[in-house]
Amino acid sequence: MSTTTFFSADEVSLERKADADVETCVRTADGDINKVYEVNKCIQWIQERNLQRVALQFPDELMCDAVPVTSAISKAVDGQVFILGDTSYGSCCVDEVAAQHYNADGLIHFGRSCLSTTQRLPILYVFGQSSISVADCEGKFRELFPDTANPIVLLYETGYSHAIDKIKEALEGDYQKLVVSVLDIPNHCRTDLQGQGDCTTCKRQGFKVTKCGRTFWLPEEGTLSNYSMFYIGCESLTLTNLMMTFNTNQFYSYNPLTQTGRKESVNINRKLMKRFYMIEKAKDAHILGIVVGTLGITDYLQVIIRLKDMVKKSGKKSYTFVVGKLNPAKLANFMEIDVFVLVACAENSLLDSSDFYKPIVTPYELEIACNTDREWTADYVTDFRSLLPGGEDHVAIPVTLAVQTDVSLVTGKLRTIGVTEDIDVTSTAMLPRNQNMAVSEVPADTAGEYLASRSWRGLEQQLGETEVTKALEGQKGIAAGYTNELDTGS
């Protein structure tokens, strides 16, 4: 009997998606392994720290090179080197939890990274060297920006960081207002870059901007909104994150794979209004689900504690879920939840919830919905760490949230944010009634009340009502043919 008989449709689709990802993996030539994956740097990094158990984390698109890279490193070091398979969350995040399950004392992360800060293990970032034509990139840049006096910020995907110095050298002679960003690598981590890995050692003059794992300096007289953004890389979550963060700037992009440059025509205002709709849904919600989308990013627990406190002060209920990689089937099991809030890295937090049964918002959007001191502005925050005390976008939660009543833009009904005082109601007390002469219905505040309000709550137990009978002899044989069926056939 085929084992696929026991697979659910969801499992089959997940496996089919994984197979598609593996097919896109292009094997690197054996002679280029050392250069592309910086094998010598990896060996030196391990030996300098005398590491004995090192985890190598590969994304799906680089998994076909995992064996030769691991073999090359393990032959040159005394300690043990092992491969981390599929990560619990996004492959752009360092999976420290999985590494600690194998008692690793160091981790090397290969491929694209969101550059989120970690705190448990020493980390080495190896972004690889994605193929790019510097001459073609320069030509497309000049076509998009014929006026050399334009102020421009150069951003790039981590895999193309090896070519940035050459591109900068080719352009900065003519474009005097060109600003090149550097990758913001955490202090306790290292990277395969030379001269760009640690932003804290750079001494620049001007206005410093650090967003989305990138840092750049603008002249003191410069204004960020006047700059155009030129991004080198393919369409990815990185580009989406940058466009949402710098939503007042015009974006241009160059795709090294197709060697095409274009002006991004995505309507950011429409995307922001879609996120505003999610905020309105969060304001209407009574029961919120906090979904943990990372276990490795610094301060994720502090953010969850802050969200739970804020939700409680706003008069709502919250539940916390740890479900690993998200999919609609998992979250559909919690129908009592009105809105989910995803605590994840900046790139994975902007999840398109159109395939899910309930809306999914970010911590920043939930703060706008529940924190009466925070207002909706043109600024958009994807990194939840900036919401904490000491962060750039921190707004303190009042000890007692002021009770606010307004009209929902989604349902058109009145709603209240904040905890109202309980009023003692006796049998002789007067209750307010609406225009239909009906007493207002109080919504369910807990999952238990929601369950009690359902028309069907599962099979009735009927304790003490079912008669106890002795065990009887059942059918014999297998499903293909029971003994009584064979006798009948003869």
Short mmCIF file of C-alpha atoms in Angstrom, two decimals:
data_model
loop_
_atom_site.label_atom_id
_atom_site.label_comp_id
_atom_site.label_asym_id
_atom_site.label_seq_id
_atom_site.Cartn_x
_atom_site.Cartn_y
_atom_site.Cartn_z
CA MET A 1 0.00 0.00 0.00
CA SER A 2 1.35 3.43 -0.90
CA THR A 3 2.28 5.56 2.10
CA THR A 4 0.87 8.62 0.35
CA THR A 5 -2.57 7.28 1.25
CA PHE A 6 -2.07 8.61 4.77
CA PHE A 7 -0.89 12.09 3.74
CA SER A 8 -3.19 15.05 4.13
CA ALA A 9 -3.56 17.58 1.33
CA ASP A 10 -1.65 20.18 3.36
CA GLU A 11 1.34 17.89 3.85
CA VAL A 12 1.47 17.09 0.15
CA SER A 13 1.41 20.77 -0.79
CA LEU A 14 4.13 21.58 1.72
CA GLU A 15 6.36 18.84 0.31
CA ARG A 16 5.69 20.02 -3.23
CA LYS A 17 6.76 23.55 -2.25
CA ALA A 18 9.95 22.24 -0.67
CA ASP A 19 10.77 20.28 -3.81
CA ALA A 20 10.35 23.42 -5.90
CA ASP A 21 12.82 25.25 -3.70
CA VAL A 22 15.37 22.47 -4.04
CA GLU A 23 15.08 22.56 -7.83
CA THR A 24 16.12 26.23 -7.86
CA CYS A 25 19.39 25.33 -6.10
CA VAL A 26 22.27 25.56 -8.58
CA ARG A 27 25.37 23.61 -7.57
CA THR A 28 28.53 25.71 -7.32
CA ALA A 29 31.57 24.40 -9.18
CA ASP A 30 34.06 22.60 -6.93
CA GLY A 31 36.78 25.08 -7.85
CA ASP A 32 34.63 28.03 -6.70
CA ILE A 33 33.48 26.62 -3.34
CA ASN A 34 36.39 28.11 -1.42
CA LYS A 35 35.87 31.58 -2.92
CA VAL A 36 32.07 31.78 -2.81
CA TYR A 37 31.68 30.43 0.71
CA GLU A 38 34.85 31.97 2.19
CA VAL A 39 36.02 28.59 3.46
CA ASN A 40 39.41 29.91 4.63
CA LYS A 41 37.72 32.66 6.66
CA CYS A 42 35.41 30.09 8.24
CA ILE A 43 38.37 27.93 9.23
CA GLN A 44 40.27 30.90 10.65
CA TRP A 45 37.21 32.06 12.60
CA ILE A 46 36.75 28.61 14.18
CA GLN A 47 40.42 28.24 15.06
CA GLU A 48 40.71 31.72 16.60
CA ARG A 49 37.89 30.92 19.02
CA ASN A 50 38.87 27.29 19.58
CA LEU A 51 35.31 26.18 18.85
CA GLN A 52 34.58 22.47 19.19
CA ARG A 53 30.99 22.15 17.88
CA VAL A 54 30.10 24.50 15.02
CA ALA A 55 26.72 24.56 13.28
CA LEU A 56 26.52 25.49 9.59
CA GLN A 57 23.15 26.98 8.64
CA PHE A 58 22.21 26.86 4.95
CA PRO A 59 18.98 28.12 3.34
CA ASP A 60 17.14 25.80 0.96
CA GLU A 61 18.58 27.48 -2.14
CA LEU A 62 22.16 26.75 -0.99
CA MET A 63 21.59 23.30 0.50
CA CYS A 64 23.07 21.59 -2.58
CA ASP A 65 26.48 23.04 -1.63
CA ALA A 66 26.23 22.10 2.04
CA VAL A 67 28.13 18.81 1.80
CA PRO A 68 31.27 20.07 -0.02
CA VAL A 69 31.46 23.17 2.20
CA THR A 70 31.12 21.13 5.37
CA SER A 71 33.66 18.61 4.16
CA ALA A 72 36.21 21.32 3.35
CA ILE A 73 35.82 22.97 6.76
CA SER A 74 35.78 19.78 8.84
CA LYS A 75 39.06 18.57 7.31
CA ALA A 76 40.91 21.68 8.53
CA VAL A 77 39.55 22.02 12.10
CA ASP A 78 39.78 19.79 15.15
CA GLY A 79 36.21 20.28 16.34
CA GLN A 80 32.99 18.84 14.99
CA VAL A 81 31.11 20.59 12.18
CA PHE A 82 27.49 19.75 11.38
CA ILE A 83 24.72 21.05 9.12
CA LEU A 84 21.49 22.61 10.34
CA GLY A 85 18.56 21.54 8.19
CA ASP A 86 15.30 23.36 7.70
CA THR A 87 14.96 26.22 10.20
CA SER A 88 11.96 26.59 12.50
CA TYR A 89 11.27 30.08 11.13
CA GLY A 90 12.68 32.20 8.30
CA SER A 91 16.01 31.15 6.79
CA CYS A 92 17.19 34.76 6.95
CA CYS A 93 17.30 34.52 10.77
CA VAL A 94 20.05 32.82 12.73
CA ASP A 95 18.59 29.63 14.25
CA GLU A 96 20.37 29.68 17.60
CA VAL A 97 17.77 27.45 19.24
CA ALA A 98 18.35 24.58 16.81
CA ALA A 99 22.12 25.00 17.21
CA GLN A 100 21.86 24.83 20.99
CA HIS A 101 19.87 21.61 20.75
CA TYR A 102 23.13 20.07 19.48
CA ASN A 103 25.25 21.91 22.08
CA ALA A 104 26.90 24.10 19.45
CA ASP A 105 29.34 26.73 20.68
CA GLY A 106 29.38 28.68 17.39
CA LEU A 107 27.31 29.12 14.24
CA ILE A 108 28.10 30.11 10.65
CA HIS A 109 25.15 31.52 8.72
CA PHE A 110 25.34 31.25 4.91
CA GLY A 111 23.26 33.18 2.39
CA ARG A 112 20.87 36.12 2.64
CA SER A 113 20.33 37.51 6.13
CA CYS A 114 17.99 39.99 7.78
CA LEU A 115 20.89 40.93 10.13
CA SER A 116 18.73 40.66 13.25
CA THR A 117 20.65 40.91 16.51
CA THR A 118 21.27 37.67 18.43
CA GLN A 119 22.80 37.13 21.85
CA ARG A 120 23.48 33.47 22.66
CA LEU A 121 26.27 32.28 20.34
CA PRO A 122 29.16 33.80 18.36
CA ILE A 123 27.98 34.17 14.77
CA LEU A 124 29.86 34.40 11.48
CA TYR A 125 27.92 35.72 8.48
CA VAL A 126 28.95 34.47 5.05
CA PHE A 127 26.72 36.12 2.47
CA GLY A 128 28.27 34.43 -0.53
CA GLN A 129 29.18 36.12 -3.77
CA SER A 130 26.14 36.31 -6.02
CA SER A 131 26.97 36.92 -9.67
CA ILE A 132 26.76 40.54 -10.82
CA SER A 133 28.13 42.53 -13.75
CA VAL A 134 29.59 45.74 -12.34
CA ALA A 135 29.77 47.36 -15.78
CA ASP A 136 26.12 46.59 -16.56
CA CYS A 137 25.01 47.78 -13.13
CA GLU A 138 26.89 51.04 -13.66
CA GLY A 139 25.30 51.49 -17.08
CA LYS A 140 21.76 50.91 -15.78
CA PHE A 141 22.42 53.31 -12.91
CA ARG A 142 23.45 56.09 -15.30
CA GLU A 143 20.37 55.46 -17.46
CA LEU A 144 18.06 55.78 -14.45
CA PHE A 145 19.88 58.85 -13.10
CA PRO A 146 21.06 61.01 -16.02
CA ASP A 147 21.33 64.01 -13.71
CA THR A 148 24.53 63.53 -11.73
CA ALA A 149 23.44 66.13 -9.17
CA ASN A 150 20.63 63.94 -7.84
CA PRO A 151 20.99 62.86 -4.17
CA ILE A 152 20.96 59.05 -4.14
CA VAL A 153 21.33 56.36 -1.47
CA LEU A 154 22.76 53.03 -2.67
CA LEU A 155 21.23 49.98 -0.95
CA TYR A 156 21.89 46.34 -1.76
CA GLU A 157 21.09 42.76 -0.88
CA THR A 158 23.69 41.06 1.30
CA GLY A 159 24.73 38.64 -1.43
CA TYR A 160 26.06 41.50 -3.59
CA SER A 161 28.11 43.20 -0.87
CA HIS A 162 31.34 41.85 -2.38
CA ALA A 163 30.93 44.08 -5.45
CA ILE A 164 29.84 47.32 -3.75
CA ASP A 165 33.33 48.79 -3.51
CA LYS A 166 33.83 48.46 -7.27
CA ILE A 167 30.41 49.96 -8.03
CA LYS A 168 31.09 52.84 -5.65
CA GLU A 169 34.47 53.50 -7.27
CA ALA A 170 32.87 53.61 -10.72
CA LEU A 171 30.13 56.08 -9.74
CA GLU A 172 31.33 58.39 -6.98
CA GLY A 173 33.57 60.40 -9.32
CA ASP A 174 30.54 61.74 -11.25
CA TYR A 175 27.79 61.50 -8.63
CA GLN A 176 28.94 63.80 -5.84
CA LYS A 177 25.77 63.27 -3.78
CA LEU A 178 25.92 59.48 -3.89
CA VAL A 179 25.63 57.89 -0.42
CA VAL A 180 26.59 54.21 -0.11
CA SER A 181 25.14 52.26 2.79
CA VAL A 182 27.01 49.64 4.82
CA LEU A 183 25.63 46.52 6.46
CA ASP A 184 24.94 46.90 10.16
CA ILE A 185 26.54 43.74 11.56
CA PRO A 186 26.03 43.09 15.31
CA ASN A 187 29.17 43.70 17.39
CA HIS A 188 29.59 40.11 18.54
CA CYS A 189 29.28 38.79 15.00
CA ARG A 190 31.67 38.73 12.06
CA THR A 191 31.11 38.86 8.35
CA ASP A 192 32.96 37.93 5.20
CA LEU A 193 33.23 41.62 4.27
CA GLN A 194 36.42 43.58 4.72
CA GLY A 195 35.95 47.13 5.92
CA GLN A 196 32.15 47.06 5.96
CA GLY A 197 31.33 44.62 8.68
CA ASP A 198 31.41 46.81 11.77
CA CYS A 199 29.64 50.12 11.50
CA THR A 200 30.60 51.20 15.00
CA THR A 201 34.21 51.75 13.95
CA CYS A 202 33.29 54.06 11.07
CA LYS A 203 33.93 57.74 11.73
CA ARG A 204 31.73 59.85 9.52
CA GLN A 205 30.36 63.35 9.71
CA GLY A 206 26.72 64.13 9.16
CA PHE A 207 23.37 62.63 9.99
CA LYS A 208 23.43 58.89 10.68
CA VAL A 209 20.51 56.71 9.56
CA THR A 210 20.27 53.07 10.70
CA LYS A 211 17.31 51.11 9.38
CA CYS A 212 16.64 47.56 8.17
CA GLY A 213 20.17 46.36 8.95
CA ARG A 214 21.74 49.17 6.89
CA THR A 215 23.55 52.31 7.98
CA PHE A 216 24.41 55.40 5.95
CA TRP A 217 25.39 59.00 6.64
CA LEU A 218 23.71 62.03 5.09
CA PRO A 219 25.25 65.50 4.98
CA GLU A 220 24.23 67.76 7.83
CA GLU A 221 22.27 69.93 5.43
CA GLY A 222 20.65 66.89 3.74
CA THR A 223 17.03 65.77 4.12
CA LEU A 224 16.24 62.07 3.85
CA SER A 225 12.98 62.60 1.96
CA ASN A 226 14.88 64.36 -0.86
CA TYR A 227 16.98 61.27 -1.64
CA SER A 228 16.18 58.57 -4.18
CA MET A 229 16.90 54.95 -3.24
CA PHE A 230 18.77 52.67 -5.64
CA TYR A 231 18.54 49.00 -4.65
CA ILE A 232 20.75 46.23 -6.05
CA GLY A 233 19.11 42.82 -5.78
CA CYS A 234 16.15 40.70 -6.81
CA GLU A 235 12.57 41.19 -5.68
CA SER A 236 12.57 39.92 -2.11
CA LEU A 237 11.39 40.58 1.41
CA THR A 238 14.42 42.83 1.85
CA LEU A 239 13.21 45.20 -0.86
CA THR A 240 9.67 45.18 0.54
CA ASN A 241 10.98 45.97 4.02
CA LEU A 242 13.08 48.85 2.73
CA MET A 243 10.24 50.33 0.67
CA MET A 244 7.82 50.19 3.61
CA THR A 245 10.39 51.78 5.95
CA PHE A 246 11.49 54.54 3.54
CA ASN A 247 7.97 55.01 2.19
CA THR A 248 8.47 58.70 1.34
CA ASN A 249 11.40 58.02 -1.02
CA GLN A 250 11.28 57.01 -4.67
CA PHE A 251 12.85 53.59 -5.24
CA TYR A 252 14.80 52.33 -8.23
CA SER A 253 16.16 48.81 -8.51
CA TYR A 254 18.64 46.77 -10.51
CA ASN A 255 18.18 43.00 -10.85
CA PRO A 256 21.59 41.36 -11.43
CA LEU A 257 20.00 38.10 -12.61
CA THR A 258 18.04 39.68 -15.47
CA GLN A 259 20.36 42.71 -15.79
CA THR A 260 17.43 45.09 -15.83
CA GLY A 261 16.96 48.40 -14.04
CA ARG A 262 13.62 50.04 -13.38
CA LYS A 263 11.74 52.63 -11.40
CA GLU A 264 9.63 50.86 -8.79
CA SER A 265 5.99 51.64 -9.46
CA VAL A 266 4.53 49.91 -6.40
CA ASN A 267 1.91 52.10 -4.78
CA ILE A 268 3.26 52.34 -1.24
CA ASN A 269 0.32 54.48 -0.13
CA ARG A 270 -2.04 51.68 -1.09
CA LYS A 271 0.03 49.20 0.90
CA LEU A 272 0.01 51.53 3.90
CA MET A 273 -3.75 51.89 3.70
CA LYS A 274 -4.04 48.11 3.66
CA ARG A 275 -1.97 48.00 6.84
CA PHE A 276 -4.23 50.73 8.30
CA TYR A 277 -7.19 48.45 7.63
CA MET A 278 -5.42 45.77 9.68
CA ILE A 279 -5.05 48.27 12.51
CA GLU A 280 -8.79 48.90 12.43
CA LYS A 281 -9.42 45.15 12.66
CA ALA A 282 -7.10 45.00 15.68
CA LYS A 283 -9.08 47.81 17.34
CA ASP A 284 -12.30 45.84 16.81
CA ALA A 285 -10.83 42.60 18.19
CA HIS A 286 -11.70 41.30 21.66
CA ILE A 287 -9.35 38.30 21.74
CA LEU A 288 -5.81 38.60 20.34
CA GLY A 289 -3.31 35.84 19.62
CA ILE A 290 0.40 36.63 20.02
CA VAL A 291 2.27 34.33 17.62
CA VAL A 292 5.96 33.83 18.39
CA GLY A 293 7.76 33.92 15.04
CA THR A 294 11.32 33.91 16.41
CA LEU A 295 13.19 32.43 19.35
CA GLY A 296 16.58 33.91 18.58
CA ILE A 297 16.25 37.66 18.05
CA THR A 298 17.33 39.80 20.97
CA ASP A 299 14.53 41.14 23.20
CA TYR A 300 11.73 39.09 21.67
CA LEU A 301 10.54 38.09 25.15
CA GLN A 302 10.49 41.72 26.27
CA VAL A 303 8.31 42.60 23.28
CA ILE A 304 5.86 39.80 24.07
CA ILE A 305 5.62 40.94 27.70
CA ARG A 306 5.03 44.51 26.53
CA LEU A 307 2.30 43.42 24.10
CA LYS A 308 0.51 41.33 26.74
CA ASP A 309 0.57 44.22 29.20
CA MET A 310 -0.71 46.65 26.59
CA VAL A 311 -3.50 44.32 25.47
CA LYS A 312 -4.62 43.81 29.07
CA LYS A 313 -4.72 47.56 29.74
CA SER A 314 -6.79 48.10 26.60
CA GLY A 315 -9.52 45.78 27.93
CA LYS A 316 -8.79 42.87 25.59
CA LYS A 317 -7.65 39.28 26.14
CA SER A 318 -4.49 37.73 24.71
CA TYR A 319 -3.11 34.22 24.23
CA THR A 320 0.43 33.28 23.20
CA PHE A 321 1.16 30.64 20.55
CA VAL A 322 4.40 28.99 19.42
CA VAL A 323 3.61 27.06 16.23
CA GLY A 324 6.87 27.11 14.25
CA LYS A 325 6.51 28.00 10.57
CA LEU A 326 3.18 29.63 9.92
CA ASN A 327 0.54 28.36 7.53
CA PRO A 328 -3.23 28.91 7.31
CA ALA A 329 -4.04 25.41 8.58
CA LYS A 330 -2.22 25.93 11.89
CA LEU A 331 -3.83 29.24 12.77
CA ALA A 332 -7.25 28.03 11.61
CA ASN A 333 -7.31 25.76 14.66
CA PHE A 334 -7.79 28.83 16.87
CA MET A 335 -11.08 30.23 15.64
CA GLU A 336 -11.65 32.02 18.96
CA ILE A 337 -8.90 34.49 18.08
CA ASP A 338 -10.09 37.65 16.33
CA VAL A 339 -6.66 38.99 15.24
CA PHE A 340 -3.13 37.55 15.42
CA VAL A 341 0.01 39.62 16.03
CA LEU A 342 3.25 38.13 14.68
CA VAL A 343 6.50 38.72 16.59
CA ALA A 344 9.19 38.03 13.99
CA CYS A 345 12.13 39.64 12.24
CA ALA A 346 11.59 42.82 10.26
CA GLU A 347 11.43 41.00 6.93
CA ASN A 348 9.07 38.19 7.97
CA SER A 349 6.70 40.34 10.03
CA LEU A 350 5.07 41.85 6.92
CA LEU A 351 3.09 38.71 6.23
CA ASP A 352 0.38 38.75 3.59
CA SER A 353 -2.59 37.47 5.57
CA SER A 354 -4.94 37.15 2.58
CA ASP A 355 -4.59 33.35 2.70
CA PHE A 356 -5.34 33.22 6.42
CA TYR A 357 -8.76 33.13 8.04
CA LYS A 358 -7.96 35.94 10.48
CA PRO A 359 -5.91 39.13 10.06
CA ILE A 360 -2.23 39.13 11.09
CA VAL A 361 -0.71 42.41 12.27
CA THR A 362 2.75 43.52 13.40
CA PRO A 363 3.67 44.67 16.94
CA TYR A 364 3.84 48.25 15.68
CA GLU A 365 0.32 48.04 14.25
CA LEU A 366 -1.00 46.55 17.48
CA GLU A 367 0.56 49.43 19.42
CA ILE A 368 -1.29 51.92 17.24
CA ALA A 369 -4.51 49.99 17.90
CA CYS A 370 -4.12 49.62 21.68
CA ASN A 371 -1.74 52.35 22.88
CA THR A 372 -3.76 55.55 23.03
CA ASP A 373 -0.56 57.64 23.18
CA ARG A 374 0.70 56.37 19.79
CA GLU A 375 -0.81 57.81 16.63
CA TRP A 376 -0.77 56.72 13.00
CA THR A 377 1.81 58.72 11.02
CA ALA A 378 3.64 58.38 7.73
CA ASP A 379 6.45 56.53 9.51
CA TYR A 380 6.26 52.74 9.50
CA VAL A 381 8.24 50.51 11.86
CA THR A 382 9.05 46.87 11.03
CA ASP A 383 11.72 46.20 13.68
CA PHE A 384 9.97 45.50 16.99
CA ARG A 385 13.14 46.27 18.99
CA SER A 386 12.78 49.99 18.26
CA LEU A 387 9.45 49.92 20.15
CA LEU A 388 11.12 48.99 23.43
CA PRO A 389 12.42 51.52 25.99
CA GLY A 390 15.57 53.12 24.58
CA GLY A 391 14.48 52.44 21.01
CA GLU A 392 14.14 55.12 18.37
CA ASP A 393 10.36 54.69 18.08
CA HIS A 394 9.52 53.97 21.71
CA VAL A 395 6.30 55.40 23.13
CA ALA A 396 5.60 54.61 26.77
CA ILE A 397 2.40 52.76 27.64
CA PRO A 398 0.38 54.77 30.19
CA VAL A 399 -0.19 53.17 33.57
CA THR A 400 -3.89 53.46 32.89
CA LEU A 401 -5.09 53.82 29.33
CA ALA A 402 -7.64 56.55 28.87
CA VAL A 403 -10.98 55.06 27.89
CA GLN A 404 -11.74 56.06 24.32
CA THR A 405 -14.93 55.37 22.42
CA ASP A 406 -15.16 55.80 18.67
CA VAL A 407 -16.82 54.31 15.63
CA SER A 408 -15.21 51.41 13.81
CA LEU A 409 -14.36 52.19 10.20
CA VAL A 410 -14.87 48.50 9.36
CA THR A 411 -18.15 47.58 11.08
CA GLY A 412 -19.61 51.04 11.71
CA LYS A 413 -20.31 50.12 15.34
CA LEU A 414 -19.20 51.78 18.57
CA ARG A 415 -16.11 50.36 20.24
CA THR A 416 -14.24 51.13 23.44
CA ILE A 417 -10.49 50.96 24.07
CA GLY A 418 -9.45 50.83 27.71
CA VAL A 419 -10.75 49.19 30.86
CA THR A 420 -14.03 50.58 32.10
CA GLU A 421 -15.01 50.49 35.74
CA ASP A 422 -17.24 47.61 36.77
CA ILE A 423 -20.69 48.75 37.87
CA ASP A 424 -22.53 46.73 40.50
CA VAL A 425 -25.79 45.61 38.94
CA THR A 426 -28.61 44.32 41.12
CA SER A 427 -31.92 42.83 40.16
CA THR A 428 -33.58 46.21 40.72
CA ALA A 429 -30.97 48.29 38.85
CA MET A 430 -31.83 50.02 35.63
CA LEU A 431 -30.00 48.88 32.46
CA PRO A 432 -29.64 51.02 29.32
CA ARG A 433 -31.41 49.83 26.20
CA ASN A 434 -30.81 50.77 22.58
CA GLN A 435 -33.29 52.18 20.11
CA ASN A 436 -34.70 48.72 19.47
CA MET A 437 -35.55 48.42 23.17
CA ALA A 438 -33.04 45.59 23.60
CA VAL A 439 -30.38 45.26 26.28
CA SER A 440 -26.87 45.48 24.78
CA GLU A 441 -25.11 42.16 24.30
CA VAL A 442 -21.72 41.82 25.99
CA PRO A 443 -19.13 40.19 23.68
CA ALA A 444 -17.21 37.13 24.80
CA ASP A 445 -14.01 38.17 26.54
CA THR A 446 -12.37 34.78 26.92
CA ALA A 447 -11.94 31.67 24.82
CA GLY A 448 -14.07 29.75 27.35
CA GLU A 449 -17.00 32.12 26.92
CA TYR A 450 -16.58 31.93 23.16
CA LEU A 451 -16.71 28.12 23.33
CA ALA A 452 -19.85 28.24 25.46
CA SER A 453 -21.52 30.49 22.90
CA ARG A 454 -20.99 28.03 20.05
CA SER A 455 -23.98 26.12 18.72
CA TRP A 456 -21.91 22.90 18.55
CA ARG A 457 -19.11 22.23 21.03
CA GLY A 458 -18.10 18.69 20.11
CA LEU A 459 -19.52 15.29 21.04
CA GLU A 460 -21.61 15.19 24.19
CA GLN A 461 -19.97 13.09 26.90
CA GLN A 462 -23.30 11.95 28.41
CA LEU A 463 -21.62 10.84 31.63
CA GLY A 464 -23.66 8.19 33.47
CA GLU A 465 -26.22 7.98 30.69
CA THR A 466 -24.56 5.36 28.49
CA GLU A 467 -25.18 1.69 29.38
CA VAL A 468 -22.03 -0.37 29.93
CA THR A 469 -21.89 -3.50 27.73
CA LYS A 470 -19.51 -6.43 27.51
CA ALA A 471 -16.91 -6.61 24.75
CA LEU A 472 -18.12 -8.48 21.69
CA GLU A 473 -16.15 -10.33 19.03
CA GLY A 474 -15.71 -8.19 15.95
CA GLN A 475 -14.73 -8.84 12.36
CA LYS A 476 -11.61 -10.82 11.48
CA GLY A 477 -9.20 -10.24 8.63
CA ILE A 478 -8.07 -7.14 6.77
CA ALA A 479 -9.90 -4.36 5.00
CA ALA A 480 -9.33 -5.99 1.62
CA GLY A 481 -11.46 -8.91 2.71
CA TYR A 482 -12.88 -9.92 6.09
CA THR A 483 -13.61 -13.58 6.90
CA ASN A 484 -17.37 -13.11 6.85
CA GLU A 485 -17.12 -11.45 3.40
CA LEU A 486 -15.07 -14.36 2.07
CA ASP A 487 -17.59 -16.87 3.36
CA THR A 488 -20.41 -14.95 1.72
CA GLY A 489 -18.58 -14.89 -1.59
CA SER A 490 -18.11 -18.65 -1.60
#
